[in-house]
Coordinates of C-alpha atoms in Angstrom, one line a residue:
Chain A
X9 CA 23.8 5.1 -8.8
X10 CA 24.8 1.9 -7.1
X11 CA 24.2 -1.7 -9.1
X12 CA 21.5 -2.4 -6.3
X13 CA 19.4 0.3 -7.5
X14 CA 20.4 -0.7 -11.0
X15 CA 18.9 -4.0 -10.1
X16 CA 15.7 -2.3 -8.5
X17 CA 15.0 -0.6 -11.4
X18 CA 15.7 -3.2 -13.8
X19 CA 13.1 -4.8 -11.9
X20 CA 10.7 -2.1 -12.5
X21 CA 11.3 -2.5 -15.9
X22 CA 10.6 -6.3 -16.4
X23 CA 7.6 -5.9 -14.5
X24 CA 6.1 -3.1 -17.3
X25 CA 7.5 -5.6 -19.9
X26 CA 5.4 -8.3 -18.2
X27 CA 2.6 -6.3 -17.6
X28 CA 2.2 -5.5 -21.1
X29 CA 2.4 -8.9 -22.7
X30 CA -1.0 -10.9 -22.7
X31 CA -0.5 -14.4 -23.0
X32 CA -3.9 -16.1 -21.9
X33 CA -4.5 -15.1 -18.2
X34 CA -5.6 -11.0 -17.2
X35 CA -4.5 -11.9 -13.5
X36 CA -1.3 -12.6 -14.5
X37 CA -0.9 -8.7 -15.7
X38 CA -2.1 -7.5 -12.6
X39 CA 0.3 -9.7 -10.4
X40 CA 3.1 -8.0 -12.8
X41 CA 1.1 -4.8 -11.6
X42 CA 2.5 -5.7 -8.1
X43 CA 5.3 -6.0 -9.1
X44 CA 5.7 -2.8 -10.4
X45 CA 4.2 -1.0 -7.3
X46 CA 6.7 -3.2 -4.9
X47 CA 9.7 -2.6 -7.2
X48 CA 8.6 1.2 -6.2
X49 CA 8.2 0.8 -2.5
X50 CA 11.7 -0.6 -2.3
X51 CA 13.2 2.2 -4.1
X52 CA 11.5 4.9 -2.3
X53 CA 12.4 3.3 1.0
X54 CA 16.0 2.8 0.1
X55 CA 16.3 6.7 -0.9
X56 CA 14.8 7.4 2.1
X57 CA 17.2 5.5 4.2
X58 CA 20.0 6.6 2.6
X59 CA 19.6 10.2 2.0
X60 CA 18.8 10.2 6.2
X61 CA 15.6 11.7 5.4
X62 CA 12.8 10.4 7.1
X63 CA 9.9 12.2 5.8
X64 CA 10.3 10.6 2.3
X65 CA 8.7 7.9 4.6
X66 CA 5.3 8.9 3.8
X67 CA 5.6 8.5 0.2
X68 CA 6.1 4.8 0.2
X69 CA 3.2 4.1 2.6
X70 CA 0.7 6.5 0.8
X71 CA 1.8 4.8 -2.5
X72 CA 1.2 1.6 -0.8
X73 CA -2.4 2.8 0.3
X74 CA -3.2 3.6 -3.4
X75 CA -0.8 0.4 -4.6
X76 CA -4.1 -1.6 -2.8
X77 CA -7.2 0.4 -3.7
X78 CA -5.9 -0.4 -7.7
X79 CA -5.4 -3.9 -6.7
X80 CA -9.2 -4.1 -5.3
X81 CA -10.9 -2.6 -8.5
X82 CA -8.2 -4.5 -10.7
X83 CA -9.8 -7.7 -8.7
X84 CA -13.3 -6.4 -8.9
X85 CA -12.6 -6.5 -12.8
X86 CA -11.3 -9.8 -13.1
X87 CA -14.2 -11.8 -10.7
X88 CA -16.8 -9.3 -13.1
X89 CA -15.2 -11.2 -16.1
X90 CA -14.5 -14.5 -14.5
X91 CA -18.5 -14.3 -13.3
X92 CA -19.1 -13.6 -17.1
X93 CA -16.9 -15.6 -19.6
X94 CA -16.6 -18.7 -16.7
X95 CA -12.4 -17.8 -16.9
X96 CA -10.2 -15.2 -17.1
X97 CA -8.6 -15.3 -20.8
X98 CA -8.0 -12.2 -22.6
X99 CA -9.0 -13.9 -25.4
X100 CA -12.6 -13.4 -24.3
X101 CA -12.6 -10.0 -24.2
X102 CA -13.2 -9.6 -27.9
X103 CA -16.2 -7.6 -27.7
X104 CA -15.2 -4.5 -29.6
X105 CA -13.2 -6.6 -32.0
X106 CA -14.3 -5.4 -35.8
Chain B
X16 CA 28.9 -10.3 3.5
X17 CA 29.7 -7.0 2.6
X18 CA 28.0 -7.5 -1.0
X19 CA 24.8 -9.0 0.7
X20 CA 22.9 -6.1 -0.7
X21 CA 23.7 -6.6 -3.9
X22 CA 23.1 -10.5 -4.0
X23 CA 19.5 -9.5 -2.2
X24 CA 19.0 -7.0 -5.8
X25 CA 19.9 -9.9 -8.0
X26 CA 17.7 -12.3 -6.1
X27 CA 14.8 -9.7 -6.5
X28 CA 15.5 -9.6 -10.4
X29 CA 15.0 -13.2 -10.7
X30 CA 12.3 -13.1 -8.8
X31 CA 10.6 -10.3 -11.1
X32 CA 11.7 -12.4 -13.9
X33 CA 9.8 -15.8 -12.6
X34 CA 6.6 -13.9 -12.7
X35 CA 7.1 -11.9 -15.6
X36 CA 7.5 -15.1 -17.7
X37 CA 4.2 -15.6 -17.4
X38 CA 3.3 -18.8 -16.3
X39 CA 0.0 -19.9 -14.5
X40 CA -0.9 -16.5 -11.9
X41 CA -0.8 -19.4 -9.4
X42 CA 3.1 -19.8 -9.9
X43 CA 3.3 -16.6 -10.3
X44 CA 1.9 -15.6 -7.2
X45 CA 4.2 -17.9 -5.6
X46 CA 7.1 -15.7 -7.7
X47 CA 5.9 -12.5 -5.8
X48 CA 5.5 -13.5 -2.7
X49 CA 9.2 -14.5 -2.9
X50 CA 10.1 -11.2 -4.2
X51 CA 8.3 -9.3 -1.5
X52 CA 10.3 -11.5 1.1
X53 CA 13.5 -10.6 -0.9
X54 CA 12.4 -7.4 -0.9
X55 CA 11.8 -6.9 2.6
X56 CA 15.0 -8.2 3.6
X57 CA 16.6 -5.3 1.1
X58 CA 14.3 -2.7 3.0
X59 CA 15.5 -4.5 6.6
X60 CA 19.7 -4.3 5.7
X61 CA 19.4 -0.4 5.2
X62 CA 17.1 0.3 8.2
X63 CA 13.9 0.4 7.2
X64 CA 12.3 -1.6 10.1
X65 CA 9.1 0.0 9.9
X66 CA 8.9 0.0 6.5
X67 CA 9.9 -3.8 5.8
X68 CA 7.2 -4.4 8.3
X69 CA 4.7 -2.6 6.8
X70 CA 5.3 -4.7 3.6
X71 CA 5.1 -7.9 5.1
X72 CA 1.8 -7.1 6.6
X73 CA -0.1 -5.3 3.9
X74 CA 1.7 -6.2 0.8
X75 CA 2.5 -9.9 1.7
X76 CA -0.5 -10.4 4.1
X77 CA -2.9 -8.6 2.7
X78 CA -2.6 -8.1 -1.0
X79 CA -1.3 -11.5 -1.7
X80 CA -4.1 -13.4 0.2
X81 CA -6.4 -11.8 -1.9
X82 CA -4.5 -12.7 -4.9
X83 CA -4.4 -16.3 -3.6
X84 CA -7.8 -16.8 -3.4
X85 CA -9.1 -14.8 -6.3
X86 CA -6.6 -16.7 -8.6
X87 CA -8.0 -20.1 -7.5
X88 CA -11.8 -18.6 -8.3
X89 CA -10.6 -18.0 -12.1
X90 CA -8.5 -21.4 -12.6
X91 CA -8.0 -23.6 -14.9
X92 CA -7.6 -27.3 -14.8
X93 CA -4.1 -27.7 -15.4
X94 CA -1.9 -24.6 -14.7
X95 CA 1.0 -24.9 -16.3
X96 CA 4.2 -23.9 -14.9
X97 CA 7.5 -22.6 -15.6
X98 CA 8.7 -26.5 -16.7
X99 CA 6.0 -26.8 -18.9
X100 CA 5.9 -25.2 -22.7
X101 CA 8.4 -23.2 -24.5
X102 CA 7.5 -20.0 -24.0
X103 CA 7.6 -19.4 -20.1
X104 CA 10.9 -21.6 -19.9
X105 CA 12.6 -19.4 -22.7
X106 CA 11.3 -16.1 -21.0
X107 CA 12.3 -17.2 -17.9
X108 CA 16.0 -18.2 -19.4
X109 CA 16.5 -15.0 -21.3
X110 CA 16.0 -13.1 -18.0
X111 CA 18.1 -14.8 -16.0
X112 CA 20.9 -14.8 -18.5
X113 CA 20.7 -11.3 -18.9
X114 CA 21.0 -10.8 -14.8
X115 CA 23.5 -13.2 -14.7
X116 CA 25.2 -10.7 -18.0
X117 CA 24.6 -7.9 -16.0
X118 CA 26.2 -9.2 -12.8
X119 CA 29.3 -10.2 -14.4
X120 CA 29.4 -6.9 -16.0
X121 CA 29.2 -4.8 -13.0
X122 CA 31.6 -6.5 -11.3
X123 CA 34.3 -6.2 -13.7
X124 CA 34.2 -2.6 -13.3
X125 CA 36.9 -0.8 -11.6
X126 CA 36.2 2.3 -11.4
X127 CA 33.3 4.2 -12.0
X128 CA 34.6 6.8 -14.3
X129 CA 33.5 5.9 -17.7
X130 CA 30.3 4.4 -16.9
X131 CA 27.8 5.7 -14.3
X132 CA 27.3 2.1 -12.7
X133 CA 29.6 1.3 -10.1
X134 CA 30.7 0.0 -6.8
X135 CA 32.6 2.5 -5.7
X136 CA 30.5 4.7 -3.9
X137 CA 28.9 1.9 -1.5
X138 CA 30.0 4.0 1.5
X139 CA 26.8 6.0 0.9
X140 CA 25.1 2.7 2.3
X141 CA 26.2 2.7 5.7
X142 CA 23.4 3.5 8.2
X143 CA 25.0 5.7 11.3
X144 CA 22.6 6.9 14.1
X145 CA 23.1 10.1 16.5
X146 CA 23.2 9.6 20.1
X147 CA 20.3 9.4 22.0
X148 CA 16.8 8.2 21.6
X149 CA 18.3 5.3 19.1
X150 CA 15.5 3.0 19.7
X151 CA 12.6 4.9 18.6
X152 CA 14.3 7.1 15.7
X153 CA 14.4 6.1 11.7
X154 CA 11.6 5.0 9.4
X155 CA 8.7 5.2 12.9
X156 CA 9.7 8.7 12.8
X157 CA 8.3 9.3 8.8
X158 CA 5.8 6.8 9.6
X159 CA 4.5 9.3 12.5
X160 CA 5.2 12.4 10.6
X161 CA 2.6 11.2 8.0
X162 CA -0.1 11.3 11.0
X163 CA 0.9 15.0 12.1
X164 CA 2.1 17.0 8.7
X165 CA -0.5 14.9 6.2
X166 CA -3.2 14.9 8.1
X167 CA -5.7 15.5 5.4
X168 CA -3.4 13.2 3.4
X169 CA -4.1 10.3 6.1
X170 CA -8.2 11.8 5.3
X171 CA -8.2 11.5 1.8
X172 CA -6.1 8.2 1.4
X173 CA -8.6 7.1 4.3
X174 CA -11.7 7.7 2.2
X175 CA -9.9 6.7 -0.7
X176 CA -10.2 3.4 0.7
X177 CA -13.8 3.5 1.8
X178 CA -14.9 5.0 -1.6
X179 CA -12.5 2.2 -3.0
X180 CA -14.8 -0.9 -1.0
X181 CA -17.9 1.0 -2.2
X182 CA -16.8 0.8 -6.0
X183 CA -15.1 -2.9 -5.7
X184 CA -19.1 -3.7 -4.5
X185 CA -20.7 -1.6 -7.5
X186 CA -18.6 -4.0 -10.0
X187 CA -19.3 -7.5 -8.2
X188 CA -22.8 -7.0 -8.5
X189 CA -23.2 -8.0 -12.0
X190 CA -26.6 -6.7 -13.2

């Protein structure tokens, strides 16, 4: 394992630590969300350049296809509470809070 | 030159770090769409010219342009940055240290017996082509290979997408 995918996968990682940390904003999970799905798309293209095997190809794209569809509902979400609470803090979403 | 990979990966990790701190998505949408160039250029120095492509159009064109304009429905007045408060500067610090630990780390390896991380296999990133037909081989090749062998892949990720617009509708409408 070479340091760049080292460094590839570190960046998977501080994107999932991101993602899971609220501070006020909900969009700012779902940019680390991104992040995550890119951090992916480079690895999977890298292993398929190097390993000379260009059917792996696919993989990245079709993740990329999916990568989007979760990136419109995740948007979908965030406008549904924006339209709701007036912004986007996670803070509002306290209904089920005992 | 010959570690401009490796400076590309360390560029990327900062960039992951700038958005992971958490400032304003605004900022932080900025952070990403300077990783995805980053990244791009990593897919484009092993070969991937299809690939790094496709990024810039649907990831960097499409996906963030959304992004951009949804963030700036849902803002607030004053977005604060990665100057601004405690808390995203200190993130932002401790990541970079620890990439900038990391670096120094690697690179004082020799060889790569006792640890698994090391330069020493870098020969594995050299991209050789056969002869003939040069111009149109690499990633177009997988790229048309998902059109002939995942065909009903190319269906179902196609009505994926239409189902997709259909539910993204359902949610917007509120009542």
């Amino acid at each position: 394992m070479t340091p760049t995918h080292m460094n590839i996968m570190l960046a998977f990682t501080i994107s999932l630590l991101g993602m899971l940390t609220y501070r006020s904003h909900l969009v700012a999970s779902l940019l680390c969300l991104e992040g995550m799905m890119m951090s992916l798309f480079i690895m999977a293209t890298l292993i398929a350049s190097n390993t000379h095997f260009p059917l792996v190809n696919i993989m990245p794209i079709i993740l990329l296809v999916f990568a989007a569809c979760e990136t419109a509902v995740g948007l979908a979400l965030l406008i549904s509470i924006s339209n709701t609470y007036g912004l986007d803090y996670v803070h509002n979403l306290n209904l089920l809070q005992c | 030159m010959a570690y401009i990979l490796f400076t590309l990966s360390v560029l990327l990790v900062m960039g992951f770090v700038g958005f992971s701190s958490k400032p304003s998505p605004i900022y932080g949408g900025l952070a990403l769409i300077i990783s995805g160039v980053v990244g791009c250029v990593i897919v484009l120095n092993c070969g991937g010219v299809y690939m790094g492509l496709m990024m810039f159009l649907v990831y960097l064109g499409g996906m963030m342009v959304v992004f951009g304009y949804t963030t700036a429905m849902a803002i607030e007045e004053y977005p604060e940055t990665w100057g601004s408060g405690l808390e995203v500067l200190g993130g932002l610090l401790v990541g970079l240290m620890m990439e900038v630990m990391l670096v120094l780390w690697v690179l004082s390896l020799d060889e790569a017996v006792v640890v698994v991380v090391g330069f020493s296999d870098t020969g594995d990133w050299v991209i050789f082509e056969g002869e003939g037909s040069g111009l149109i081989r690499g990633d177009s090749i997988g790229a048309g290979a998902l059109y002939d062998y995942g065909r009903w892949l190319v269906v179902v990720a196609g009505w994926t997408l239409f189902v997709g617009v259909y539910v993204v509708i359902e949610i917007v409408r509120g009542n």
